[in-house]
Short mmCIF file of C-alpha atoms in Angstrom, two decimals:
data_model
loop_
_atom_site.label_atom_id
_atom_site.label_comp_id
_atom_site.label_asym_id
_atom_site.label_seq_id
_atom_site.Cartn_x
_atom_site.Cartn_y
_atom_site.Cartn_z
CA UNK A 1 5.70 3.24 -25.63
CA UNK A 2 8.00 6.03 -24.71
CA UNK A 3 5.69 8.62 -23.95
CA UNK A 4 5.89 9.50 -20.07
CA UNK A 5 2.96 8.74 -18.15
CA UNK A 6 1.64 11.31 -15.38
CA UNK A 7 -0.22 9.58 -13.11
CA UNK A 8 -2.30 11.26 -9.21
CA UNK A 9 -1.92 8.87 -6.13
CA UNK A 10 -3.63 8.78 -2.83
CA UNK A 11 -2.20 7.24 0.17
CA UNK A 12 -4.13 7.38 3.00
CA UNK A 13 -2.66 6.39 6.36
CA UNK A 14 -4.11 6.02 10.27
CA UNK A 15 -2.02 6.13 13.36
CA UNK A 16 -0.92 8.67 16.57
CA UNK A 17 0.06 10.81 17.23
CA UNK A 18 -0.73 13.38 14.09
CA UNK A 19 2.74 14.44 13.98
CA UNK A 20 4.03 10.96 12.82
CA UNK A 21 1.65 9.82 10.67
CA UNK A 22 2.67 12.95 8.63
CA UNK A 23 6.12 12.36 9.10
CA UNK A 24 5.38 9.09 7.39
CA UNK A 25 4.01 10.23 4.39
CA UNK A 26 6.47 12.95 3.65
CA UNK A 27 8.79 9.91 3.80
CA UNK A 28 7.00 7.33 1.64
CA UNK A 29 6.75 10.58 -0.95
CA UNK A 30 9.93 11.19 -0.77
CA UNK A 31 11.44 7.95 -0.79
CA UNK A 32 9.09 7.40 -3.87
CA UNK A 33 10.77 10.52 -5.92
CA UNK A 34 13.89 9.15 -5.03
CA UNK A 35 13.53 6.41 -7.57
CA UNK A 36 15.04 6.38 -10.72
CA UNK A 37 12.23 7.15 -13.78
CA UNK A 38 10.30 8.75 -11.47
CA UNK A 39 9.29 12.63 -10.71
CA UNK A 40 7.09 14.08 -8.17
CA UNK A 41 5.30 16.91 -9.63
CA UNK A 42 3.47 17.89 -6.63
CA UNK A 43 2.14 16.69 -3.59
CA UNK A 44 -0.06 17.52 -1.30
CA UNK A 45 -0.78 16.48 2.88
CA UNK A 46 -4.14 16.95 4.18
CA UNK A 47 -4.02 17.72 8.04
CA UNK A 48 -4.70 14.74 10.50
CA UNK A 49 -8.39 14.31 11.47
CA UNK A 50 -9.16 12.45 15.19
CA UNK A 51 -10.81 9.40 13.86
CA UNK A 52 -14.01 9.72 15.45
CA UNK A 53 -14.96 6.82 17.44
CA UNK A 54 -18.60 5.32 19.06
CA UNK A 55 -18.64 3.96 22.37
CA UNK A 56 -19.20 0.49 20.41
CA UNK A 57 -15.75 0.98 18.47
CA UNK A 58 -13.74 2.51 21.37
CA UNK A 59 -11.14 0.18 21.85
CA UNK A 60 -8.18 0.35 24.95
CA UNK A 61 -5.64 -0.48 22.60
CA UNK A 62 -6.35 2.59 19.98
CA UNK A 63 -7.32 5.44 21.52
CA UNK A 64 -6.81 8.67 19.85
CA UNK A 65 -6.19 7.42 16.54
CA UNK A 66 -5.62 10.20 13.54
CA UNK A 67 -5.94 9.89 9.97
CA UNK A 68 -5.07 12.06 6.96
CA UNK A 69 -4.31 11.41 2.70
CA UNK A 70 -1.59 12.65 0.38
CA UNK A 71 -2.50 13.41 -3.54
CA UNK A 72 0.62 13.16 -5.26
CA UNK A 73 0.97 13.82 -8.49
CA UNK A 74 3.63 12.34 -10.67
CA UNK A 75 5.45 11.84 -13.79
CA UNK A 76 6.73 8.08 -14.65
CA UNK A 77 9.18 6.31 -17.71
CA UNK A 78 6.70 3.48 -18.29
CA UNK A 79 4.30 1.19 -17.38
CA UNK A 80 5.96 -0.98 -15.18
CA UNK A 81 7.07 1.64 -12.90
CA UNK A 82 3.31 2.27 -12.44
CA UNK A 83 2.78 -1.53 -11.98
CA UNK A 84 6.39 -1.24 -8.95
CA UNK A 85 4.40 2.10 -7.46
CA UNK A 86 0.79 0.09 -6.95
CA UNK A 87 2.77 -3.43 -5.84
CA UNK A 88 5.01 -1.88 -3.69
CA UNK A 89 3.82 1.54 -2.10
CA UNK A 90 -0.06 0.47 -2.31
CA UNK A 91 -1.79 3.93 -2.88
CA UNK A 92 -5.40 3.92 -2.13
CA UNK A 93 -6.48 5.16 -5.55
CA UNK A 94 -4.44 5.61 -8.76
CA UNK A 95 -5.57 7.75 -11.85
CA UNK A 96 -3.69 7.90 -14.63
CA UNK A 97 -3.95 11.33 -15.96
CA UNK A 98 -2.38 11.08 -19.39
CA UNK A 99 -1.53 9.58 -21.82
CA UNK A 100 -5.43 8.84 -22.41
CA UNK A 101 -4.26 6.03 -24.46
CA UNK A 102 -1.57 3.32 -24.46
CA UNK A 103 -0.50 0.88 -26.51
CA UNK A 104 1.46 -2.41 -24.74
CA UNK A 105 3.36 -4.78 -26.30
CA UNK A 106 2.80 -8.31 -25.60
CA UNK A 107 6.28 -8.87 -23.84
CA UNK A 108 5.86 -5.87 -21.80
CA UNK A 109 2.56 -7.14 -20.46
CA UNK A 110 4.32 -10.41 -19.87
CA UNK A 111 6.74 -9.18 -18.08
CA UNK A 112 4.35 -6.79 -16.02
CA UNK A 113 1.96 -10.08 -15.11
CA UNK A 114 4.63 -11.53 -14.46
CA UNK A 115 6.07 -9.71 -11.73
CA UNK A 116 2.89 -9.05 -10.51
CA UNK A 117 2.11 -12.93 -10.21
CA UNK A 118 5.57 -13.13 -8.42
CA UNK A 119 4.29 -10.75 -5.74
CA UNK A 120 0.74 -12.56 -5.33
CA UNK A 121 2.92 -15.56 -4.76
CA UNK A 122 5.02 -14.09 -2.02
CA UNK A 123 2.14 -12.86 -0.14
CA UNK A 124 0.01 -16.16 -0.75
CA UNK A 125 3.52 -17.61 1.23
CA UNK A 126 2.96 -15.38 3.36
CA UNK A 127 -0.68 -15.67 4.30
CA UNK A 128 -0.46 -19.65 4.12
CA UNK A 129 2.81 -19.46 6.32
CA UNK A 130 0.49 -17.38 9.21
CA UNK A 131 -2.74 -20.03 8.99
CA UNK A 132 -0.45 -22.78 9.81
CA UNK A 133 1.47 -20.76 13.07
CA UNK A 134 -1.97 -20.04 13.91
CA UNK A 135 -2.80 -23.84 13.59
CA UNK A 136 0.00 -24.91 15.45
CA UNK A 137 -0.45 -21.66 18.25
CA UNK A 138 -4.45 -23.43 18.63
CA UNK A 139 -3.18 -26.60 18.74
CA UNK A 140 -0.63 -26.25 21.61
CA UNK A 141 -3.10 -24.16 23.59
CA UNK A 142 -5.56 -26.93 23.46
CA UNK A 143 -3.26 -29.41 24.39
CA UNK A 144 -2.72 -27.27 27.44
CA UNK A 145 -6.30 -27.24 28.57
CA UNK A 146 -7.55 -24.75 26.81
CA UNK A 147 -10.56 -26.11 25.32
CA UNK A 148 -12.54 -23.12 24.13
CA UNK A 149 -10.36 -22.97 20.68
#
């Protein structure tokens, strides 16, 4: 498959103040088109909305909070740079504009699984790694007196 595949992104992001989480995005984008076998065609950053909050949801420790999305649109060597993009930027929604058809070869797509069963791994480390602190973090405050947990 040597065809280039072109490929619209949305990364949505929440945070304060507005000025930031813009800031942010025009750095994931443009840390993105930095990589090699990739091109940003265009992008495009919607202007921070105040999330709007109930008095049930108000909380003290996120007042004010903004959010806002980025469409980018971009141009990619192959498949697994799609499959690096999703793993490693996580984009809210992918469409892959063209081509409208692909064909894979088996070792590609073993390859591709593979890395992405690599990175399933690392965070299924990850998540098992924060039960047991949490465990451990419950079990101390109990033996402390803190019987509620």
């Amino acid at each position: 498959m040597n065809e280039k595949i072109r490929l619209l992104l949305i990364y949505e992001i929440l945070g304060r103040p507005p000025e930031h989480i813009v800031e942010s995005l025009t750095s994931l984008i443009k840390s993105i088109g930095e990589n090699s076998g990739i091109t940003i065609i265009k992008n495009k950053i919607h202007e921070p909305h105040p999330i709007n909050e109930t008095a049930n949801e108000k909380s003290v420790n996120s007042p004010n909070l903004f959010s806002t999305f980025a469409e980018v649109e971009m141009e990619v060597d192959n498949l697994s740079i799609v499959f690096q993009i999703v793993m490693n930027t996580l984009p809210s929604s992918i469409d892959i504009i063209s081509p409208s058809e692909m064909t894979l070869k088996n070792f590609d797509l073993n390859n591709l699984l593979s890395d992405l069963i690599l990175k399933l791994h690392k965070y299924d480390e990850v998540a098992k790694t924060i039960l047991l602190e949490r465990e451990k973090f419950n079990d101390e405050l109990r033996k402390r007196g803190n019987k509620n947990l």
